[in-house]
Amino acid sequence: MLIRTIDYKNNKIRIIDQTKLPLKLAYIDIATLKGLWQAIKSLQVRGAPALGAAAALGMYLGIKDSSSPDWVNFSRKLDAAAKYIGSSRPTARNLFWGIERIQAVARANREKPVSQIKKIILDEARGIMREDMLSCRKIGLYGARLLKKNNRVLTLCNAGILATIDYGTALGVIYTAQKQDKKIKVFASETRPLLQGARLSAWELHQQGVEVTLIADNTAATLMRQGLVDLVITGADRIVANGDAANKIGTFNLAVLARYHKIPFYIAAPQSTFDLKTKDRKGIKIEMRKGAEVTSILFKRNSAPQGARALNPAFDIVPHQLISGIITDQGVITAPYRVNIRKTLKCA
Ligand code: MRU
């Protein structure tokens, strides 16, 4: 089944409303910047690469009706849109990368009439979506080489179709291996508090015909000790210069468990997730979300006494020492990361 997470149609951003899954596959059309901000904040659209595309399209929403005749006024609008979208969620590098790509292409064309700059911006945002489709497939090809027939892969959160335009990073690796007839089995860790593993990964893997078994997050150690996991593969929201990688809360737990059980632990991510200006994990801002996500089951039913305090960091950081390799669209990067990331991604 072909699934497209995000698109631009009839002057609106069309997304799958991921808060409705797995009960309903519903699409919503977003016509305003405020609507996009809310959709990002509430995780109707989520996952680092999808956020990069959403942010880029959002930049277009922010300026498309601008009547500013000159660059100075127009660029103020663009900067305001950038600031606003950037205030939605802090951790995924892709979101800021999407914004910066649009700002850069606009600046490079500042001498042109505003009407033309607008068109260039929309083309760039569409280009970002096309690039993601391509780069996820390359990640899939590089990653699938690491998988042997009948391997059992553990993953967390959702780094699949729903986190990208249409293919996925960590789950893209699985889809490619499946096409190669490797008969991969997946354990999806449910991913409390918002259950992206259960609601989204289990749903899309099932749709794609991959054998998936859902586990509660606290089952991972037992599975590993029983020898039921061959590899762990997750996505990432931000990978910094030394290879430290931020991803959904609980990823660090899995990396520690994998090391203890001598199981390879891989991260899959496109170039747009890398933040090489940040040296190490100390420079990564972790999003803190509402306690109500923890004290309830998807806001529908309280799972803690009224007034209970809750702490809810949305991400944690895997130190590079625990990562066996980073599967990118340019190849699989291994240690020493500080040198090899730059070499593989061809950065100066
Ligand atoms: O809070 P979310 O659902 O946006 O978190 C998403 C993740 O942690 C993904 O693993 C990450 O963005 C990589 S997606 C290819």
Short mmCIF file of C-alpha atoms and ligand atoms in Angstrom, two decimals:
data_model
loop_
_atom_site.label_atom_id
_atom_site.label_comp_id
_atom_site.label_asym_id
_atom_site.label_seq_id
_atom_site.Cartn_x
_atom_site.Cartn_y
_atom_site.Cartn_z
CA MET A 1 0.00 0.00 0.00
CA LEU A 2 1.35 3.42 -1.00
CA ILE A 3 1.17 5.93 1.83
CA ARG A 4 2.16 9.57 1.51
CA THR A 5 2.64 11.39 4.82
CA ILE A 6 2.89 14.96 3.58
CA ASP A 7 2.15 16.78 0.34
CA TYR A 8 1.21 20.20 -1.01
CA LYS A 9 -2.14 20.33 -2.78
CA ASN A 10 -4.60 23.12 -3.64
CA ASN A 11 -2.54 25.73 -1.80
CA LYS A 12 -2.57 23.71 1.39
CA ILE A 13 -0.25 21.32 3.18
CA ARG A 14 -1.91 17.91 3.24
CA ILE A 15 -0.83 15.59 6.05
CA ILE A 16 -1.96 12.33 7.53
CA ASP A 17 -3.31 13.18 10.98
CA GLN A 18 -1.10 10.80 12.94
CA THR A 19 -2.97 11.33 16.19
CA LYS A 20 -5.90 9.41 14.66
CA LEU A 21 -3.87 6.31 13.79
CA PRO A 22 -4.25 3.37 13.97
CA LEU A 23 -8.02 3.79 14.26
CA LYS A 24 -8.43 5.97 11.21
CA LEU A 25 -6.33 6.99 8.21
CA ALA A 26 -7.44 10.61 8.00
CA TYR A 27 -5.90 13.48 6.09
CA ILE A 28 -6.04 17.14 7.04
CA ASP A 29 -5.34 20.21 4.96
CA ILE A 30 -3.42 23.03 6.58
CA ALA A 31 -3.83 26.52 5.17
CA THR A 32 -2.20 28.71 7.81
CA LEU A 33 1.09 28.97 9.62
CA LYS A 34 -0.69 28.78 12.95
CA GLY A 35 -2.43 25.60 11.85
CA LEU A 36 0.91 24.09 10.90
CA TRP A 37 2.50 25.08 14.22
CA GLN A 38 -0.32 23.35 16.06
CA ALA A 39 -0.11 20.26 13.87
CA ILE A 40 3.62 19.99 14.62
CA LYS A 41 3.22 20.64 18.34
CA SER A 42 0.40 18.09 18.70
CA LEU A 43 2.32 15.50 16.61
CA GLN A 44 -0.30 15.31 13.87
CA VAL A 45 2.81 15.51 11.72
CA ARG A 46 6.01 14.24 13.32
CA GLY A 47 9.28 12.43 12.74
CA ALA A 48 12.40 14.38 11.84
CA PRO A 49 12.41 14.21 7.99
CA ALA A 50 8.66 14.87 7.78
CA LEU A 51 9.20 17.89 10.03
CA GLY A 52 11.88 19.18 7.64
CA ALA A 53 9.42 19.05 4.74
CA ALA A 54 6.58 20.50 6.83
CA ALA A 55 8.79 23.39 7.93
CA ALA A 56 9.84 24.16 4.35
CA LEU A 57 6.23 24.09 3.13
CA GLY A 58 5.29 26.17 6.17
CA MET A 59 7.76 28.84 5.08
CA TYR A 60 5.84 29.06 1.82
CA LEU A 61 2.51 29.29 3.67
CA GLY A 62 4.03 32.15 5.66
CA ILE A 63 4.81 34.30 2.60
CA LYS A 64 2.52 33.16 -0.18
CA ASP A 65 -0.07 35.89 0.41
CA SER A 66 2.46 38.60 1.18
CA SER A 67 1.93 41.73 -0.87
CA SER A 68 5.37 43.16 -0.04
CA PRO A 69 6.68 44.53 -3.31
CA ASP A 70 10.35 44.57 -2.26
CA TRP A 71 12.88 42.15 -0.81
CA VAL A 72 13.37 44.02 2.50
CA ASN A 73 9.74 43.75 3.54
CA PHE A 74 9.34 40.30 2.06
CA SER A 75 12.40 38.96 3.89
CA ARG A 76 10.99 40.27 7.18
CA LYS A 77 7.93 38.09 6.60
CA LEU A 78 10.15 35.16 5.81
CA ASP A 79 12.19 35.67 8.98
CA ALA A 80 9.02 35.92 11.06
CA ALA A 81 7.75 32.63 9.60
CA ALA A 82 11.14 31.02 10.32
CA LYS A 83 11.08 32.14 13.93
CA TYR A 84 7.53 30.98 14.44
CA ILE A 85 7.95 27.52 12.90
CA GLY A 86 11.27 27.14 14.74
CA SER A 87 9.47 27.67 18.06
CA SER A 88 7.29 24.56 17.58
CA ARG A 89 9.71 21.76 18.53
CA PRO A 90 13.41 22.20 19.31
CA THR A 91 15.11 18.82 18.89
CA ALA A 92 14.80 17.62 15.29
CA ARG A 93 17.62 19.17 13.26
CA ASN A 94 15.61 18.58 10.06
CA LEU A 95 12.99 21.15 11.04
CA PHE A 96 15.62 23.92 11.20
CA TRP A 97 17.40 22.55 8.14
CA GLY A 98 14.13 22.86 6.16
CA ILE A 99 13.69 26.46 7.31
CA GLU A 100 17.32 27.33 6.52
CA ARG A 101 17.14 25.80 3.03
CA ILE A 102 14.20 28.05 2.19
CA GLN A 103 15.88 31.13 3.66
CA ALA A 104 19.05 30.40 1.68
CA VAL A 105 17.29 29.92 -1.67
CA ALA A 106 15.23 33.08 -1.11
CA ARG A 107 18.36 35.09 -0.28
CA ALA A 108 20.20 33.75 -3.32
CA ASN A 109 17.36 35.05 -5.51
CA ARG A 110 16.73 38.33 -3.72
CA GLU A 111 17.27 40.38 -6.86
CA LYS A 112 14.29 38.75 -8.57
CA PRO A 113 10.69 40.00 -8.32
CA VAL A 114 8.90 38.84 -5.16
CA SER A 115 6.35 36.88 -7.21
CA GLN A 116 9.20 34.85 -8.66
CA ILE A 117 10.89 34.32 -5.29
CA LYS A 118 7.62 32.88 -3.98
CA LYS A 119 7.57 30.36 -6.79
CA ILE A 120 11.20 29.45 -6.18
CA ILE A 121 10.42 28.84 -2.51
CA LEU A 122 7.57 26.46 -3.31
CA ASP A 123 9.77 24.61 -5.82
CA GLU A 124 12.48 24.26 -3.17
CA ALA A 125 10.01 22.84 -0.65
CA ARG A 126 8.78 20.37 -3.25
CA GLY A 127 12.40 19.52 -4.01
CA ILE A 128 13.00 18.75 -0.34
CA MET A 129 10.17 16.21 -0.47
CA ARG A 130 11.57 14.58 -3.60
CA GLU A 131 15.06 14.42 -2.06
CA ASP A 132 13.68 12.74 1.04
CA MET A 133 11.97 10.07 -1.05
CA LEU A 134 15.25 9.35 -2.78
CA SER A 135 17.49 9.51 0.25
CA CYS A 136 15.28 7.14 2.28
CA ARG A 137 15.56 4.58 -0.50
CA LYS A 138 19.35 4.92 -0.47
CA ILE A 139 19.36 4.48 3.32
CA GLY A 140 17.24 1.38 2.73
CA LEU A 141 19.78 -0.07 0.31
CA TYR A 142 22.81 0.61 2.51
CA GLY A 143 21.03 -0.62 5.62
CA ALA A 144 19.63 -3.79 4.06
CA ARG A 145 23.20 -4.98 3.49
CA LEU A 146 23.53 -5.29 7.25
CA LEU A 147 20.58 -7.67 7.47
CA LYS A 148 20.68 -11.40 6.94
CA LYS A 149 17.77 -13.66 6.05
CA ASN A 150 15.30 -14.13 8.96
CA ASN A 151 16.96 -11.46 11.15
CA ARG A 152 14.88 -10.10 13.99
CA VAL A 153 15.11 -6.34 14.35
CA LEU A 154 14.03 -4.30 17.35
CA THR A 155 12.95 -0.70 16.76
CA LEU A 156 11.47 2.12 18.81
CA CYS A 157 9.09 4.98 18.06
CA ASN A 158 8.39 5.44 14.36
CA ALA A 159 11.15 6.06 11.84
CA GLY A 160 9.06 4.83 8.96
CA ILE A 161 6.83 6.07 6.17
CA LEU A 162 4.96 8.23 8.65
CA ALA A 163 8.14 9.99 9.81
CA THR A 164 9.23 10.81 6.26
CA ILE A 165 7.50 11.51 2.96
CA ASP A 166 6.78 7.95 1.90
CA TYR A 167 9.41 5.36 2.83
CA GLY A 168 11.16 5.71 6.18
CA THR A 169 14.70 5.52 7.52
CA ALA A 170 14.98 2.69 10.07
CA LEU A 171 11.84 1.05 8.66
CA GLY A 172 12.97 1.87 5.13
CA VAL A 173 15.85 -0.52 5.79
CA ILE A 174 13.30 -3.20 6.69
CA TYR A 175 11.17 -2.49 3.59
CA THR A 176 14.20 -2.78 1.32
CA ALA A 177 15.31 -6.03 2.97
CA GLN A 178 11.76 -7.32 2.61
CA LYS A 179 11.88 -6.61 -1.12
CA GLN A 180 15.11 -8.60 -1.20
CA ASP A 181 13.13 -11.47 0.28
CA LYS A 182 15.08 -11.53 3.53
CA LYS A 183 11.94 -12.23 5.61
CA ILE A 184 12.83 -9.84 8.41
CA LYS A 185 10.78 -9.90 11.60
CA VAL A 186 10.34 -6.73 13.59
CA PHE A 187 9.77 -6.12 17.28
CA ALA A 188 8.16 -2.71 17.70
CA SER A 189 8.62 -1.23 21.15
CA GLU A 190 5.38 0.57 21.95
CA THR A 191 7.08 3.87 22.96
CA ARG A 192 5.37 5.38 25.96
CA PRO A 193 4.01 7.92 26.51
CA LEU A 194 2.49 8.58 23.07
CA LEU A 195 2.83 5.08 21.66
CA GLN A 196 4.33 5.88 18.26
CA GLY A 197 5.72 2.34 18.15
CA ALA A 198 2.32 0.77 18.71
CA ARG A 199 0.06 3.22 16.91
CA LEU A 200 2.31 4.06 13.97
CA SER A 201 5.14 1.55 13.42
CA ALA A 202 3.03 -1.54 14.08
CA TRP A 203 0.33 -0.07 11.82
CA GLU A 204 2.53 0.76 8.84
CA LEU A 205 4.64 -2.43 9.07
CA HIS A 206 1.42 -4.39 9.07
CA GLN A 207 0.17 -2.41 6.05
CA GLN A 208 3.40 -3.24 4.21
CA GLY A 209 3.13 -6.93 5.01
CA VAL A 210 6.09 -7.12 7.41
CA GLU A 211 5.77 -9.49 10.34
CA VAL A 212 5.66 -7.25 13.40
CA THR A 213 5.36 -8.10 17.07
CA LEU A 214 4.53 -5.36 19.52
CA ILE A 215 6.25 -5.30 22.90
CA ALA A 216 5.88 -3.08 25.95
CA ASP A 217 9.02 -0.94 26.25
CA ASN A 218 10.14 -2.74 29.38
CA THR A 219 10.23 -6.10 27.58
CA ALA A 220 13.34 -5.30 25.50
CA ALA A 221 15.92 -6.58 28.03
CA THR A 222 14.20 -9.93 28.38
CA LEU A 223 13.93 -10.38 24.61
CA MET A 224 17.61 -9.64 24.19
CA ARG A 225 18.63 -12.04 26.95
CA GLN A 226 16.56 -14.75 25.31
CA GLY A 227 18.55 -14.23 22.12
CA LEU A 228 15.50 -13.06 20.16
CA VAL A 229 16.97 -9.81 18.83
CA ASP A 230 19.70 -9.77 16.15
CA LEU A 231 19.93 -6.00 15.66
CA VAL A 232 18.47 -2.77 16.93
CA ILE A 233 17.76 -0.02 14.37
CA THR A 234 16.20 3.33 15.26
CA GLY A 235 15.97 6.75 13.64
CA ALA A 236 17.43 10.00 14.93
CA ASP A 237 16.30 13.57 15.41
CA ARG A 238 19.74 15.13 15.57
CA ILE A 239 23.23 13.72 15.16
CA VAL A 240 26.08 15.98 16.26
CA ALA A 241 29.72 16.17 15.17
CA ASN A 242 31.04 13.42 17.46
CA GLY A 243 28.25 10.99 16.52
CA ASP A 244 26.08 11.43 19.62
CA ALA A 245 22.49 10.96 18.44
CA ALA A 246 19.23 12.27 19.89
CA ASN A 247 16.14 10.16 19.31
CA LYS A 248 12.87 9.29 21.02
CA ILE A 249 13.10 8.82 24.77
CA GLY A 250 14.02 5.20 25.45
CA THR A 251 16.53 4.93 22.61
CA PHE A 252 19.43 5.36 25.05
CA ASN A 253 17.98 2.52 27.18
CA LEU A 254 17.98 0.24 24.12
CA ALA A 255 21.56 1.19 23.22
CA VAL A 256 22.79 0.35 26.73
CA LEU A 257 20.91 -2.97 26.69
CA ALA A 258 22.23 -3.80 23.22
CA ARG A 259 25.83 -3.19 24.32
CA TYR A 260 25.36 -5.38 27.41
CA HIS A 261 23.99 -8.20 25.25
CA LYS A 262 26.54 -7.64 22.44
CA ILE A 263 23.82 -6.85 19.90
CA PRO A 264 24.62 -4.33 17.11
CA PHE A 265 22.86 -1.00 17.57
CA TYR A 266 22.35 1.13 14.44
CA ILE A 267 20.91 4.58 13.81
CA ALA A 268 19.43 5.38 10.38
CA ALA A 269 19.18 9.00 9.23
CA PRO A 270 19.49 11.25 6.19
CA GLN A 271 22.08 14.03 5.91
CA SER A 272 19.46 16.58 6.95
CA THR A 273 19.52 15.16 10.50
CA PHE A 274 23.21 15.98 11.01
CA ASP A 275 24.17 19.07 12.99
CA LEU A 276 27.93 19.33 12.63
CA LYS A 277 28.08 22.77 14.23
CA THR A 278 27.26 21.15 17.56
CA LYS A 279 30.23 19.36 19.08
CA ASP A 280 28.62 16.80 21.32
CA ARG A 281 25.46 15.85 23.19
CA LYS A 282 25.78 18.76 25.65
CA GLY A 283 24.71 21.14 22.88
CA ILE A 284 21.46 19.31 22.04
CA LYS A 285 18.22 20.85 23.28
CA ILE A 286 15.78 18.20 24.44
CA GLU A 287 12.09 18.98 24.09
CA MET A 288 10.14 18.78 27.34
CA ARG A 289 6.48 17.95 26.86
CA LYS A 290 3.40 18.11 29.06
CA GLY A 291 3.17 15.82 32.08
CA ALA A 292 -0.39 14.95 31.01
CA GLU A 293 1.09 12.73 28.29
CA VAL A 294 2.58 10.58 31.05
CA THR A 295 -0.25 10.72 33.57
CA SER A 296 -2.83 9.57 31.06
CA ILE A 297 -3.29 7.01 28.34
CA LEU A 298 -3.38 9.23 25.25
CA PHE A 299 -5.32 11.88 27.23
CA LYS A 300 -8.35 9.58 27.28
CA ARG A 301 -7.99 8.03 30.68
CA ASN A 302 -5.94 9.01 33.73
CA SER A 303 -3.26 6.49 34.56
CA ALA A 304 -2.02 8.33 37.65
CA PRO A 305 -3.69 10.02 40.61
CA GLN A 306 -5.01 13.52 40.04
CA GLY A 307 -2.24 16.05 40.62
CA ALA A 308 0.61 13.53 40.25
CA ARG A 309 3.82 15.17 39.05
CA ALA A 310 5.33 13.84 35.85
CA LEU A 311 8.55 14.50 33.97
CA ASN A 312 8.33 14.13 30.21
CA PRO A 313 11.48 14.64 28.12
CA ALA A 314 10.53 13.65 24.56
CA PHE A 315 14.05 12.56 23.54
CA ASP A 316 17.26 11.14 24.92
CA ILE A 317 20.76 10.95 23.50
CA VAL A 318 22.73 7.86 22.60
CA PRO A 319 26.44 8.46 23.17
CA HIS A 320 28.43 7.63 20.04
CA GLN A 321 30.38 4.91 21.88
CA LEU A 322 27.21 2.78 21.89
CA ILE A 323 26.45 3.15 18.18
CA SER A 324 27.69 0.35 15.88
CA GLY A 325 27.05 2.44 12.78
CA ILE A 326 24.98 5.29 11.34
CA ILE A 327 23.13 4.29 8.17
CA THR A 328 22.94 7.34 5.91
CA ASP A 329 22.08 8.01 2.29
CA GLN A 330 25.83 8.21 1.63
CA GLY A 331 26.75 4.90 3.24
CA VAL A 332 27.13 3.40 6.70
CA ILE A 333 29.35 5.51 8.96
CA THR A 334 31.33 3.81 11.71
CA ALA A 335 33.74 5.08 14.39
CA PRO A 336 35.76 7.25 14.66
CA TYR A 337 32.65 9.36 14.04
CA ARG A 338 34.18 12.82 14.31
CA VAL A 339 36.36 12.07 11.28
CA ASN A 340 34.17 9.62 9.37
CA ILE A 341 30.94 11.64 9.46
CA ARG A 342 32.72 14.55 7.75
CA LYS A 343 34.44 12.23 5.31
CA THR A 344 31.27 10.35 4.33
CA LEU A 345 29.05 13.41 4.14
CA LYS A 346 31.82 15.24 2.27
CA CYS A 347 31.93 18.25 4.58
CA ALA A 348 34.93 20.54 4.60
O1 MRU B 1 8.22 12.80 18.88
P1 MRU B 1 8.34 12.21 17.51
O2 MRU B 1 7.28 11.19 17.23
O3 MRU B 1 8.47 13.26 16.44
O4 MRU B 1 9.72 11.43 17.55
C1 MRU B 1 10.19 10.84 16.38
C2 MRU B 1 11.42 10.06 16.55
O5 MRU B 1 11.99 9.97 17.60
C3 MRU B 1 11.97 9.39 15.31
O6 MRU B 1 12.67 8.23 15.63
C4 MRU B 1 12.93 10.36 14.61
O7 MRU B 1 12.31 11.58 14.36
C5 MRU B 1 13.47 9.80 13.35
S1 MRU B 1 12.25 9.67 12.12
C6 MRU B 1 12.91 9.06 10.69
#
